[in-house]
PDB file of C-alpha atoms and ligand atoms in Angstrom:
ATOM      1  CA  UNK A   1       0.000   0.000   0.000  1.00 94.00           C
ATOM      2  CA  UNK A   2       1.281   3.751  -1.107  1.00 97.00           C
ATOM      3  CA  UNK A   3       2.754   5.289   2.710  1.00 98.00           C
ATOM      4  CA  UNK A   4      -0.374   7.898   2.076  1.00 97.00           C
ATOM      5  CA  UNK A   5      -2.981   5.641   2.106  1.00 97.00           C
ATOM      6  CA  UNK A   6      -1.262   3.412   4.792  1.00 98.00           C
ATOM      7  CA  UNK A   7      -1.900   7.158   7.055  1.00 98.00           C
ATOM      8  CA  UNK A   8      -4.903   7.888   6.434  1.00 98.00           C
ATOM      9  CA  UNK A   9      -8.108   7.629   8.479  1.00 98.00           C
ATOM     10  CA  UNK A  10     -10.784   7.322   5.289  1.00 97.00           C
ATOM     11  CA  UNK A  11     -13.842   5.721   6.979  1.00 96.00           C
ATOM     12  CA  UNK A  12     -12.438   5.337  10.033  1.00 98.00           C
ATOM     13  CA  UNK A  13     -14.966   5.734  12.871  1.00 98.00           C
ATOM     14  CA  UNK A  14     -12.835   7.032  15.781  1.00 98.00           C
ATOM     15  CA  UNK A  15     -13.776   7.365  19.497  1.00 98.00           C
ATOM     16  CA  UNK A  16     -11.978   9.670  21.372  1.00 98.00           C
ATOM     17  CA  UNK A  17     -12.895  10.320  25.408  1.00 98.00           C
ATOM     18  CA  UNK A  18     -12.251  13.555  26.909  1.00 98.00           C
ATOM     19  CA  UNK A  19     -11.532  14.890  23.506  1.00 97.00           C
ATOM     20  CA  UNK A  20     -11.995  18.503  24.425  1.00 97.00           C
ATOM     21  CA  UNK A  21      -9.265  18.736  26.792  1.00 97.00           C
ATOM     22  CA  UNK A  22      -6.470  19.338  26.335  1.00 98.00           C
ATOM     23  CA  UNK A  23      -4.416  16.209  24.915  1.00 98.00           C
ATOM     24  CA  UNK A  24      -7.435  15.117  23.491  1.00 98.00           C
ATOM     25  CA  UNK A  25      -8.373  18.576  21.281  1.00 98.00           C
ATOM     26  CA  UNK A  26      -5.111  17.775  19.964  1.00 98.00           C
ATOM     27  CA  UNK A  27      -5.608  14.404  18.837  1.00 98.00           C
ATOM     28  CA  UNK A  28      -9.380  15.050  17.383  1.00 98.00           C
ATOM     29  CA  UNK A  29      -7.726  17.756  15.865  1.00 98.00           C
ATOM     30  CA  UNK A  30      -4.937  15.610  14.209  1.00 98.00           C
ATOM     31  CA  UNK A  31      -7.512  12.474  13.508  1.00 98.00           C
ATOM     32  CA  UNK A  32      -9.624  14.426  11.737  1.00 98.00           C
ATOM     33  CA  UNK A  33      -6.724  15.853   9.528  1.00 98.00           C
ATOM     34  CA  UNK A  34      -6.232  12.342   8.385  1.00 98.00           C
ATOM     35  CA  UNK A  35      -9.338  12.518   6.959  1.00 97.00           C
ATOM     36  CA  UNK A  36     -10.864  10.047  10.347  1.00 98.00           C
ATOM     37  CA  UNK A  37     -14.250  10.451  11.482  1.00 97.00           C
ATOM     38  CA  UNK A  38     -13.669  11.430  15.048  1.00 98.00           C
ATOM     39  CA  UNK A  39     -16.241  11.515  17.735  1.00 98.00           C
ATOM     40  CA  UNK A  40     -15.473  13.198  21.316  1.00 98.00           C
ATOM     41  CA  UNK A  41     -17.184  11.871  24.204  1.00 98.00           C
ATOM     42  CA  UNK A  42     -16.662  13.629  27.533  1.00 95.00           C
ATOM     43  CA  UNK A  43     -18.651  14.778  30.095  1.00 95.00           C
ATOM     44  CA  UNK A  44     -19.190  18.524  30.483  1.00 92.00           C
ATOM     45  CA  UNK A  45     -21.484  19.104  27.542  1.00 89.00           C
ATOM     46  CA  UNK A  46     -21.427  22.707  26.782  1.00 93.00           C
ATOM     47  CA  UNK A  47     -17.681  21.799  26.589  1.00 94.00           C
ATOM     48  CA  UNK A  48     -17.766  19.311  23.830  1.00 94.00           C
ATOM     49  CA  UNK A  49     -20.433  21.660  21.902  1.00 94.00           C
ATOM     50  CA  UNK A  50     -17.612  24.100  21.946  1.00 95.00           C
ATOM     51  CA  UNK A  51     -15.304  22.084  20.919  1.00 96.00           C
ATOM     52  CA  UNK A  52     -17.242  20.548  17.575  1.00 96.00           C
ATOM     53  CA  UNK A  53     -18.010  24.161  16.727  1.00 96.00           C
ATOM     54  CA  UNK A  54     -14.063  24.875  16.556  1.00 97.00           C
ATOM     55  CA  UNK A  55     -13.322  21.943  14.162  1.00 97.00           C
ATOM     56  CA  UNK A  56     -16.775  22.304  12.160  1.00 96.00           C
ATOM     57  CA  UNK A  57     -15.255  25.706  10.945  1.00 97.00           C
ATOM     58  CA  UNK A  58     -12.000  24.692  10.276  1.00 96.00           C
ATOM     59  CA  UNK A  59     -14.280  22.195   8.161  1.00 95.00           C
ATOM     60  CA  UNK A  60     -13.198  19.082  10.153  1.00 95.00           C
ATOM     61  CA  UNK A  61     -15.823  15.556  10.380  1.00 89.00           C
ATOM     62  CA  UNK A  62     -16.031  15.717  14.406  1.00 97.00           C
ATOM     63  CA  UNK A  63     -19.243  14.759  16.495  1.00 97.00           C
ATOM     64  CA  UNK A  64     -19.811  14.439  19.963  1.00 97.00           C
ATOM     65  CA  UNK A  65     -21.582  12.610  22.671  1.00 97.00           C
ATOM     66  CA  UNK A  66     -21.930  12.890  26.388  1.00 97.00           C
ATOM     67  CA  UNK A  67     -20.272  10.640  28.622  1.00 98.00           C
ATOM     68  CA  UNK A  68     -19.523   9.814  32.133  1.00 98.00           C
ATOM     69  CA  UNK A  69     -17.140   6.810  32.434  1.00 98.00           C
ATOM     70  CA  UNK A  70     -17.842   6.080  35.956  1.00 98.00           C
ATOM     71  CA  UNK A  71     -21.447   5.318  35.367  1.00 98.00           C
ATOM     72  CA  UNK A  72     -22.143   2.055  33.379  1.00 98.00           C
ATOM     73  CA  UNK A  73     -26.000   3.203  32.061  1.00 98.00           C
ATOM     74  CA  UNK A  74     -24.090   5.896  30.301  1.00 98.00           C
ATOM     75  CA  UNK A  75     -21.291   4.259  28.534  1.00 98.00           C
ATOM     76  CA  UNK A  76     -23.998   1.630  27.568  1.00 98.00           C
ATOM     77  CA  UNK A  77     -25.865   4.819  26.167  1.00 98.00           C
ATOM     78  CA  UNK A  78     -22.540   6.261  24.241  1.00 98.00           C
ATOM     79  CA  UNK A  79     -21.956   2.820  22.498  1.00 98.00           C
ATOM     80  CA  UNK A  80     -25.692   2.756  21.285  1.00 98.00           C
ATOM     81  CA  UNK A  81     -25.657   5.729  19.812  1.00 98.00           C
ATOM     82  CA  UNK A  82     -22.494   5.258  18.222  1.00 98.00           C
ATOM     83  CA  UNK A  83     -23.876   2.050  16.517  1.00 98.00           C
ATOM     84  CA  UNK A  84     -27.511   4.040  15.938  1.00 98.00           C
ATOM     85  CA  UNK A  85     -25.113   7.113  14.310  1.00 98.00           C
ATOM     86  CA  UNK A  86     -22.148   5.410  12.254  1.00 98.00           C
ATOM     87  CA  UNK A  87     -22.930   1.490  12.716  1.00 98.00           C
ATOM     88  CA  UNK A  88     -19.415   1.189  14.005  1.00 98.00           C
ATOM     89  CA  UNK A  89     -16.497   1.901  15.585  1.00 98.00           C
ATOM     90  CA  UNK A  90     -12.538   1.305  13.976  1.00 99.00           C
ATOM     91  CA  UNK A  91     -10.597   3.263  16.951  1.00 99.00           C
ATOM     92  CA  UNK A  92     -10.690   4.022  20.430  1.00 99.00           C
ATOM     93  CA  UNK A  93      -8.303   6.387  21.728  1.00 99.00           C
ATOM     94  CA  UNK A  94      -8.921   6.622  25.942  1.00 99.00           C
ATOM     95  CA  UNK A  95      -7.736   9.436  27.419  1.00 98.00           C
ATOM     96  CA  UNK A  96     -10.397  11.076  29.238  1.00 98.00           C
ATOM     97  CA  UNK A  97      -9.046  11.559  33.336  1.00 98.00           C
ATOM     98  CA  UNK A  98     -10.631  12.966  36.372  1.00 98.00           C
ATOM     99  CA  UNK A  99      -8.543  14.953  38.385  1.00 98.00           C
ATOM    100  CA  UNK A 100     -10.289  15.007  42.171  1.00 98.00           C
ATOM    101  CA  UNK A 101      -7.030  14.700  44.132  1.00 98.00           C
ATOM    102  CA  UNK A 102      -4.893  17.221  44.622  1.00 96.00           C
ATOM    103  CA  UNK A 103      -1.540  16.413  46.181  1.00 95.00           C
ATOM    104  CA  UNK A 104       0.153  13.882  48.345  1.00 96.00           C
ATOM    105  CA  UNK A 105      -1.788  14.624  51.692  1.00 96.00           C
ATOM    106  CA  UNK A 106      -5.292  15.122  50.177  1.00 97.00           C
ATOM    107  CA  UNK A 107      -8.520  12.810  51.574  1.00 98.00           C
ATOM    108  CA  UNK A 108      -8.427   9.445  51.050  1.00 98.00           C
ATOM    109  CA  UNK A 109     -12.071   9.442  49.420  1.00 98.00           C
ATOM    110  CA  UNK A 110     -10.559  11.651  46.693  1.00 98.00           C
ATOM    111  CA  UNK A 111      -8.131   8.916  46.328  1.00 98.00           C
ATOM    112  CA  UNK A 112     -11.101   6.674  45.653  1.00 98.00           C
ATOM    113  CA  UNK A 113     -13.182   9.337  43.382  1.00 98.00           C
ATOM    114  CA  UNK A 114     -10.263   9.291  41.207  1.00 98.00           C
ATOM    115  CA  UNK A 115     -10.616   5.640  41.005  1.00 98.00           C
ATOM    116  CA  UNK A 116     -13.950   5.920  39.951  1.00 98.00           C
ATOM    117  CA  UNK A 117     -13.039   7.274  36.457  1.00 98.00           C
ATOM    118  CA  UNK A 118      -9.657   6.517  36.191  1.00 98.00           C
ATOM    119  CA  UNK A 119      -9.484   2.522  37.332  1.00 98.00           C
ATOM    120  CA  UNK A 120     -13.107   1.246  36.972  1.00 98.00           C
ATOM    121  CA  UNK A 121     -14.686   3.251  34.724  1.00 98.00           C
ATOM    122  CA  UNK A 122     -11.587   2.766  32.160  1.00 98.00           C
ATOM    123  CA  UNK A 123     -12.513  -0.484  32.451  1.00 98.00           C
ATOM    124  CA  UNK A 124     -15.587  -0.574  31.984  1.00 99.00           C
ATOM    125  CA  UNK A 125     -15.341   1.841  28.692  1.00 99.00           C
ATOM    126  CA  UNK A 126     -12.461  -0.371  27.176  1.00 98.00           C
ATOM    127  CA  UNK A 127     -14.190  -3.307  27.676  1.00 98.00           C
ATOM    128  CA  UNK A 128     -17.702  -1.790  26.317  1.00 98.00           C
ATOM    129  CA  UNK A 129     -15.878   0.053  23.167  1.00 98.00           C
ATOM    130  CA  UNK A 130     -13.598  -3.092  22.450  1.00 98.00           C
ATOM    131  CA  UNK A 131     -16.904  -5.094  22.344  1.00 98.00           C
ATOM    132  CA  UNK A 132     -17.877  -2.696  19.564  1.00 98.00           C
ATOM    133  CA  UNK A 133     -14.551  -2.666  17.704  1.00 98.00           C
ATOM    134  CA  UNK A 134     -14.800  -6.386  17.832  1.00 98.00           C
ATOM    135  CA  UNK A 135     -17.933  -6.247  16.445  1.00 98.00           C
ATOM    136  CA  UNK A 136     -16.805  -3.784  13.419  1.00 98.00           C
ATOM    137  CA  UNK A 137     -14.045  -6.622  12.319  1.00 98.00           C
ATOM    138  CA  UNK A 138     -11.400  -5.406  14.543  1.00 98.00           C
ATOM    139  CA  UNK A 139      -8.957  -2.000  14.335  1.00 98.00           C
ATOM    140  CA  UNK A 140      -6.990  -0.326  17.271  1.00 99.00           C
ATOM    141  CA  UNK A 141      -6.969   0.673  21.018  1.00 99.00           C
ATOM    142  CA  UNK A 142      -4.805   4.003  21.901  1.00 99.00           C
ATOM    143  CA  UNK A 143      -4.412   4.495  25.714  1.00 99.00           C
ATOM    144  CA  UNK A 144      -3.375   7.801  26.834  1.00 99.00           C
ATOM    145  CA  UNK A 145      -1.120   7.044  30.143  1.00 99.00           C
ATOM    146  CA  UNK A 146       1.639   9.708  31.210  1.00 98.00           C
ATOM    147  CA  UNK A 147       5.476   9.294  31.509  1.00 98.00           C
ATOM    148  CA  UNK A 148       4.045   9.860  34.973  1.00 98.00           C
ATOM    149  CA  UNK A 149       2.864   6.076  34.768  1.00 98.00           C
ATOM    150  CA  UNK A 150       6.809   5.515  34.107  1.00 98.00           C
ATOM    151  CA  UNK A 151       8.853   7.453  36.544  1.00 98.00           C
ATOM    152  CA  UNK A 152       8.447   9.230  39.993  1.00 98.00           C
ATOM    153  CA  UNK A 153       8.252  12.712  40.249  1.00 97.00           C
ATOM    154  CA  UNK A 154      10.833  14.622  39.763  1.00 96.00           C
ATOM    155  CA  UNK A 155      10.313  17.034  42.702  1.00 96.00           C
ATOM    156  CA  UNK A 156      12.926  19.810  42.091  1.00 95.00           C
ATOM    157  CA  UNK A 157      10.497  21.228  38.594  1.00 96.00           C
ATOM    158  CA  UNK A 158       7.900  22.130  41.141  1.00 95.00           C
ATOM    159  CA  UNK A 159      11.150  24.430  43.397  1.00 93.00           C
ATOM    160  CA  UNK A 160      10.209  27.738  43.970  1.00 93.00           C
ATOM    161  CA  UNK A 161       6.265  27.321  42.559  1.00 94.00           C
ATOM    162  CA  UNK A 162       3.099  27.335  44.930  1.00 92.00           C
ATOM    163  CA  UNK A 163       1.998  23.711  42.369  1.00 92.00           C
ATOM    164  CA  UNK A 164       2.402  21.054  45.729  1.00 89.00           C
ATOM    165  CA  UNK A 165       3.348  17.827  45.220  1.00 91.00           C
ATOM    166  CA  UNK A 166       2.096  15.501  42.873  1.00 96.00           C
ATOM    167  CA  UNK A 167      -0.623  13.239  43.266  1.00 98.00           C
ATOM    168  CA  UNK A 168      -0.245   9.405  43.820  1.00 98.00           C
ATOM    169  CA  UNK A 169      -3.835   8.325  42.137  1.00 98.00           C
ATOM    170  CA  UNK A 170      -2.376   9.782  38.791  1.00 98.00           C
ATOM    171  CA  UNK A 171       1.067   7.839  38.993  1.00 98.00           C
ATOM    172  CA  UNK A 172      -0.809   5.120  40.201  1.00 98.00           C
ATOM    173  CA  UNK A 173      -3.730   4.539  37.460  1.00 98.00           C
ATOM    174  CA  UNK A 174      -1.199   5.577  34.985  1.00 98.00           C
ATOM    175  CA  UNK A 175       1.264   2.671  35.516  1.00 99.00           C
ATOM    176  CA  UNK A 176      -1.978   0.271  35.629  1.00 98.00           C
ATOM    177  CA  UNK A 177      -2.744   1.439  32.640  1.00 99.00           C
ATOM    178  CA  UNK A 178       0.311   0.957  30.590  1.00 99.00           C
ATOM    179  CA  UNK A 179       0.667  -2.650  31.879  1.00 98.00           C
ATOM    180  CA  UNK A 180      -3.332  -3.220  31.446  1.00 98.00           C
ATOM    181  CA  UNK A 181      -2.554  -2.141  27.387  1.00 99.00           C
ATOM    182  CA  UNK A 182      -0.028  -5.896  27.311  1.00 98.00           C
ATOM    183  CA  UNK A 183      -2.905  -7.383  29.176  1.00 98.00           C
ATOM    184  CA  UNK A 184      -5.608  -6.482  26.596  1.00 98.00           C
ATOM    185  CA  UNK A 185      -3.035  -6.948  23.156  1.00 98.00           C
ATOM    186  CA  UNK A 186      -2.767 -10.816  24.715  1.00 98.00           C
ATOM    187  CA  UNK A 187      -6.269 -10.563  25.309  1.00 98.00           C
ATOM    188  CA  UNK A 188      -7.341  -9.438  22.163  1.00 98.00           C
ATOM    189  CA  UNK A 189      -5.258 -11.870  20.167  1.00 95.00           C
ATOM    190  CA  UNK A 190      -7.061 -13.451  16.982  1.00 97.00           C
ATOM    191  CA  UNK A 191      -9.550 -11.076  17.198  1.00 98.00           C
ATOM    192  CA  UNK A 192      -7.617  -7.945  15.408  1.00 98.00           C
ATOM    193  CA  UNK A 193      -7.464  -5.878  17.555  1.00 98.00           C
ATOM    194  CA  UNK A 194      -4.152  -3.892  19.031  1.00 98.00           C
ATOM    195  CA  UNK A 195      -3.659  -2.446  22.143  1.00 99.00           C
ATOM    196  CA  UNK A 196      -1.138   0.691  22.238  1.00 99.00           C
ATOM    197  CA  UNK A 197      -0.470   3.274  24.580  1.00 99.00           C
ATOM    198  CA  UNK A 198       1.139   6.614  24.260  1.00 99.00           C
ATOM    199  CA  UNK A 199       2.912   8.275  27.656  1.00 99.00           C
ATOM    200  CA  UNK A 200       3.359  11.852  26.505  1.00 98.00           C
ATOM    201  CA  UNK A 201       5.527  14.582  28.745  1.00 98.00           C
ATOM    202  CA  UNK A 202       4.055  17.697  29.888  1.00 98.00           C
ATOM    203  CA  UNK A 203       2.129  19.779  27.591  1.00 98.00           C
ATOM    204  CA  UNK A 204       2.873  23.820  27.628  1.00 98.00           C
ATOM    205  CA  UNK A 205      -0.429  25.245  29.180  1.00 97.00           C
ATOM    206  CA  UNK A 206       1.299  28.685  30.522  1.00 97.00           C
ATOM    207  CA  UNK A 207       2.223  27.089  33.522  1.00 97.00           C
ATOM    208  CA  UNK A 208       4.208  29.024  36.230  1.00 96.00           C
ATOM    209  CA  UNK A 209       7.075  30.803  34.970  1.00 96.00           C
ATOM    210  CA  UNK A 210       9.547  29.091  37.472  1.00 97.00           C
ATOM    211  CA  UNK A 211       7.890  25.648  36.734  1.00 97.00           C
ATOM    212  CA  UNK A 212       8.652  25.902  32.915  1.00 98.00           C
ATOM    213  CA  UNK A 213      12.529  27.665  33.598  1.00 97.00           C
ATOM    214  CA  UNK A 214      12.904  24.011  35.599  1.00 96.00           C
ATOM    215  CA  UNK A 215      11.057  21.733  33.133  1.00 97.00           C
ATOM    216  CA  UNK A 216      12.638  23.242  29.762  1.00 98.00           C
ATOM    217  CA  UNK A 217      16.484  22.983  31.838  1.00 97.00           C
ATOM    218  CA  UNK A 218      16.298  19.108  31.800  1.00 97.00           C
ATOM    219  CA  UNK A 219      14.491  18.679  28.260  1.00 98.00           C
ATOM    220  CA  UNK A 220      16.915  17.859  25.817  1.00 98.00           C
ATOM    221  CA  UNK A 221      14.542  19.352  23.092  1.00 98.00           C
ATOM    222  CA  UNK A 222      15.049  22.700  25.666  1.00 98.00           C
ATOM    223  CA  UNK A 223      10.970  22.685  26.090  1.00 98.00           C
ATOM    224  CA  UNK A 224       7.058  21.357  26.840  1.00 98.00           C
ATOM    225  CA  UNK A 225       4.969  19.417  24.068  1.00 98.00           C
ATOM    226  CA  UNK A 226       3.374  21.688  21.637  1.00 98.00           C
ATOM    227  CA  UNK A 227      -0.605  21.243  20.310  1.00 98.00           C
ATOM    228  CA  UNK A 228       0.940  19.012  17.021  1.00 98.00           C
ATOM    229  CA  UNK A 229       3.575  17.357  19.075  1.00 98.00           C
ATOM    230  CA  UNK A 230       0.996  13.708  19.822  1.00 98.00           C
ATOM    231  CA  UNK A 231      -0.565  14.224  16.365  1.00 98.00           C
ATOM    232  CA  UNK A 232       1.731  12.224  14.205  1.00 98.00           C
ATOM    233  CA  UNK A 233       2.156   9.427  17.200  1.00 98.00           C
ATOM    234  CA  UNK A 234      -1.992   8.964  17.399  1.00 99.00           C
ATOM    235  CA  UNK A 235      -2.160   9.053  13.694  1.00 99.00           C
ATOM    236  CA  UNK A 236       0.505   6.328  13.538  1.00 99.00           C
ATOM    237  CA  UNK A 237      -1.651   4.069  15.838  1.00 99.00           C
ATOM    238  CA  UNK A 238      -5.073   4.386  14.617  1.00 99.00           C
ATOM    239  CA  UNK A 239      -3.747   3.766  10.858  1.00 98.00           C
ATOM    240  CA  UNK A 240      -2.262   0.732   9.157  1.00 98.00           C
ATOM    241  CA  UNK A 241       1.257   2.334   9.142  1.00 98.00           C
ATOM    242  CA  UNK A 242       0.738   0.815  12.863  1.00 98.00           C
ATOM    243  CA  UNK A 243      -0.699  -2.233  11.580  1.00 98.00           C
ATOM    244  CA  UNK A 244       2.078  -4.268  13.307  1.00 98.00           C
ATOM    245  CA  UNK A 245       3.078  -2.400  16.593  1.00 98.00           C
ATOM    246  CA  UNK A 246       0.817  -3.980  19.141  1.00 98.00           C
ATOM    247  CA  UNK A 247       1.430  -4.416  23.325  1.00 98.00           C
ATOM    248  CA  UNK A 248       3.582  -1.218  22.548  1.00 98.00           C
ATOM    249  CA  UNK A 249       4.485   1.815  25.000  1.00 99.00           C
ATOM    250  CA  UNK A 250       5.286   5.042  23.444  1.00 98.00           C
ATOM    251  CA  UNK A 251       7.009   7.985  25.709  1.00 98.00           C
ATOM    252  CA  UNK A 252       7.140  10.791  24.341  1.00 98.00           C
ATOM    253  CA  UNK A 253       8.771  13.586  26.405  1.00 98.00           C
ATOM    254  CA  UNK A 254      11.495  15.251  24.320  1.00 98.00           C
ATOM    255  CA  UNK A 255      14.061  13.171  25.542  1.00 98.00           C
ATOM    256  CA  UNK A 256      13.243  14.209  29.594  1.00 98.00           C
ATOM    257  CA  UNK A 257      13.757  10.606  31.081  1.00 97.00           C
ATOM    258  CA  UNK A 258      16.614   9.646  28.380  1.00 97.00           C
TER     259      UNK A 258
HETATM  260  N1  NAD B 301      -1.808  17.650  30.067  1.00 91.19           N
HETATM  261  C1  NAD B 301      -0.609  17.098  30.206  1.00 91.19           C
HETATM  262  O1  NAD B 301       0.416  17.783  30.322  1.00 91.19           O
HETATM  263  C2  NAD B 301      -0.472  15.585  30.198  1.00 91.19           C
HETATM  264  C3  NAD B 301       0.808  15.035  30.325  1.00 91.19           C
HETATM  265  C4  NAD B 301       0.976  13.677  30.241  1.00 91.19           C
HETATM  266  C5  NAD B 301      -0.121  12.855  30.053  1.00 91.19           C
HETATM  267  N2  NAD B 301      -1.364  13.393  29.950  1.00 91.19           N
HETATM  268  C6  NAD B 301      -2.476  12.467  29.739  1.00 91.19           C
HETATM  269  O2  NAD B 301      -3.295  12.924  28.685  1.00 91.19           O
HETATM  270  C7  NAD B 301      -4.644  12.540  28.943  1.00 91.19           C
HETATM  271  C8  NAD B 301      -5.520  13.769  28.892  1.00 91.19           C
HETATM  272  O3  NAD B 301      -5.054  14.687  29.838  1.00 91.19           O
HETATM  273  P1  NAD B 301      -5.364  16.245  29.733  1.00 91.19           P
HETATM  274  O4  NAD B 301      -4.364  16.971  30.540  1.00 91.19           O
HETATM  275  O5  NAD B 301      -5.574  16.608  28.307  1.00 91.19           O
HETATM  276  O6  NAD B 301      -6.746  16.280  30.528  1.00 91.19           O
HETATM  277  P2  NAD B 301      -7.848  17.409  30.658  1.00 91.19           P
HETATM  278  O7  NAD B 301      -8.114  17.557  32.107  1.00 91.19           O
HETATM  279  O8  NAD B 301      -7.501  18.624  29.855  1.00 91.19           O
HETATM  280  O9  NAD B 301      -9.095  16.701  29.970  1.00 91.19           O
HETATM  281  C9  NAD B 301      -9.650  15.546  30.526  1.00 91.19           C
HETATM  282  C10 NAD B 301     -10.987  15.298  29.883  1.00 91.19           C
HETATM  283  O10 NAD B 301     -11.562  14.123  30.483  1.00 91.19           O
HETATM  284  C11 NAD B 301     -12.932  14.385  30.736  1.00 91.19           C
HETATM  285  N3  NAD B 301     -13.424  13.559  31.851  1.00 91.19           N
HETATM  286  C12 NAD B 301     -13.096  13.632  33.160  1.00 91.19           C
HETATM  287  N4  NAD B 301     -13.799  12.734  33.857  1.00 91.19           N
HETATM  288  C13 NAD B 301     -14.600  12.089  32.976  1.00 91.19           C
HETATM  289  C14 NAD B 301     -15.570  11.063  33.095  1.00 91.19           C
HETATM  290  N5  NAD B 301     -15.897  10.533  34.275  1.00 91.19           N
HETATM  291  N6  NAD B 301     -16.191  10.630  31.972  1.00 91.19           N
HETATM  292  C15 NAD B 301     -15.896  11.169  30.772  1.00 91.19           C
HETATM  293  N7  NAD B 301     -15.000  12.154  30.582  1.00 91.19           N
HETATM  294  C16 NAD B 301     -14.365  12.608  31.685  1.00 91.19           C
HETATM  295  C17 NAD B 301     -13.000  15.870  31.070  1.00 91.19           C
HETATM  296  O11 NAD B 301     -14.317  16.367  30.872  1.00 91.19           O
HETATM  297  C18 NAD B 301     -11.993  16.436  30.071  1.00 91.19           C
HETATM  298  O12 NAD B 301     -12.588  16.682  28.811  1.00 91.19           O
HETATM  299  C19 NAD B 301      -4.669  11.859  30.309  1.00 91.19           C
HETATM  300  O13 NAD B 301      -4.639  10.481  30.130  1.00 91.19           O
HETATM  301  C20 NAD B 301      -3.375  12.319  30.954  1.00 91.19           C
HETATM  302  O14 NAD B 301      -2.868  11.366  31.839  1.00 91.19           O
HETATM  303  C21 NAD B 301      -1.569  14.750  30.023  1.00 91.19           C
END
């Protein structure tokens, strides 16, 4: 097959979770570039309206449907109305995350709200949307973990900012999740489906001045990911130029943990 038709996302039906924040505007964005269908699913509605607006005049196929992946009835009611809208469903990229805890020291019932989302409810979505993948004659699984799911924190990048320390539910689901993408690629086997995930670096959001004078000192790329930076990885993934990476972990974070 020519390399530009082993990219490109022609009537692909793509699934994307929390697709209007901020990773995951990126990734519609670059999806639906390479020419995919790309739905967002999140929860905060007048979010994901917003969102669809942006890429409908930039003239971009993106749709969207609300979801909260800690309540079963309503992923049930997302994968209905994907098969009632498009009949089915080639990728799933899950990246949606909930955010409730706040730092090292914070309640232990946070600890478990996170859990909710980020543990079960990934679960439960990934087992509901691989159903429907299945069901479509197979195609690809793209978790979004964090090199956070790698490494510890490296303490001295929050020096001299009022961020606190890091939370352990997000270095904790994070690793699960990069181990339960091997899980599912065994899993999955003979049914054609791959499992990837992707465990991007920190993405510039104009944090604290003093955060990003640390950050960009031990990048050997000298800064954050940009907006286009995950683009070309996702793309990669959800096409048949990936058709034989499967089980795989991708970090990429400019080089940080090299
Ligand atoms: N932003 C970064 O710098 C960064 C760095 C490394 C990895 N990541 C990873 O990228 C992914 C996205 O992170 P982000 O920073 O773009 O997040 P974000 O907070 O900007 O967006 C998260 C999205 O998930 C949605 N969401 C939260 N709970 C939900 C639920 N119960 N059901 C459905 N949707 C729900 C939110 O509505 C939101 O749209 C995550 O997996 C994260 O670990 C982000």
């Amino acid at each position: 097959m020519n390399i530009k038709q082993l990219f490109s996302l022609r009537e692909k039906v793509i699934l994307v979770t929390g697709g209007a924040g901020k990773y995951g505007k990126c990734m519609v964005e670059g999806l639906a570039e390479a020419d995919g269908t790309v739905i967002i699913a999140s929860r905060n509605k007048a979010n994901i309206d917003q969102a669809v607006k942006y890429f409908h005049d930039k003239g971009l196929y993106v749709y969207a449907h609300e979801v909260d992946q800690a309540m079963h009835d309503s992923i049930l009611n997302l994968k209905q109305w994907i098969m009632d809208q498009f009949g089915r469903l080639d990728v799933f990229v899950n990246n949606a995350v909930s955010r409730p805890m706040k730092d090292y020291n914070a309640p232990m019932r946070d600890f478990a709200e996170s859990m909710e989302t980020n543990a079960t409810g990934m679960m439960d979505i990934l087992r509901e949307m691989s159903s429907l993948i299945e069901r479509s004659g197979g195609g690809s699984v793209i978790n979004i973990a964090s090199m956070m799911g790698m490494f510890g924190p490296d303490l001295s990048n929050y020096e001299g900012t009022d961020m606190g320390t890091p939370p352990p539910d997000y270095f904790f689901h994070n690793a699960g999740l990069i181990n339960l993408t091997r899980y599912l690629a065994r899993i999955f086997a003979g049914k054609n489906i791959r499992v990837n995930c992707i465990s991007p670096g920190g993405l510039f959001n104009h944090q604290p001045e003093r955060f990003l004078e640390n950050y960009y000192k031990k990048v050997p790329l000298g800064r954050m990911a940009n907006k286009d930076d995950i683009k070309g990885v996702v793309v990669l993934l959800a096409s048949e130029a990936g058709a034989y990476i499967n089980g795989e972990n991708i970090l990429m974070d400019g080089g940080l943990n090299a």
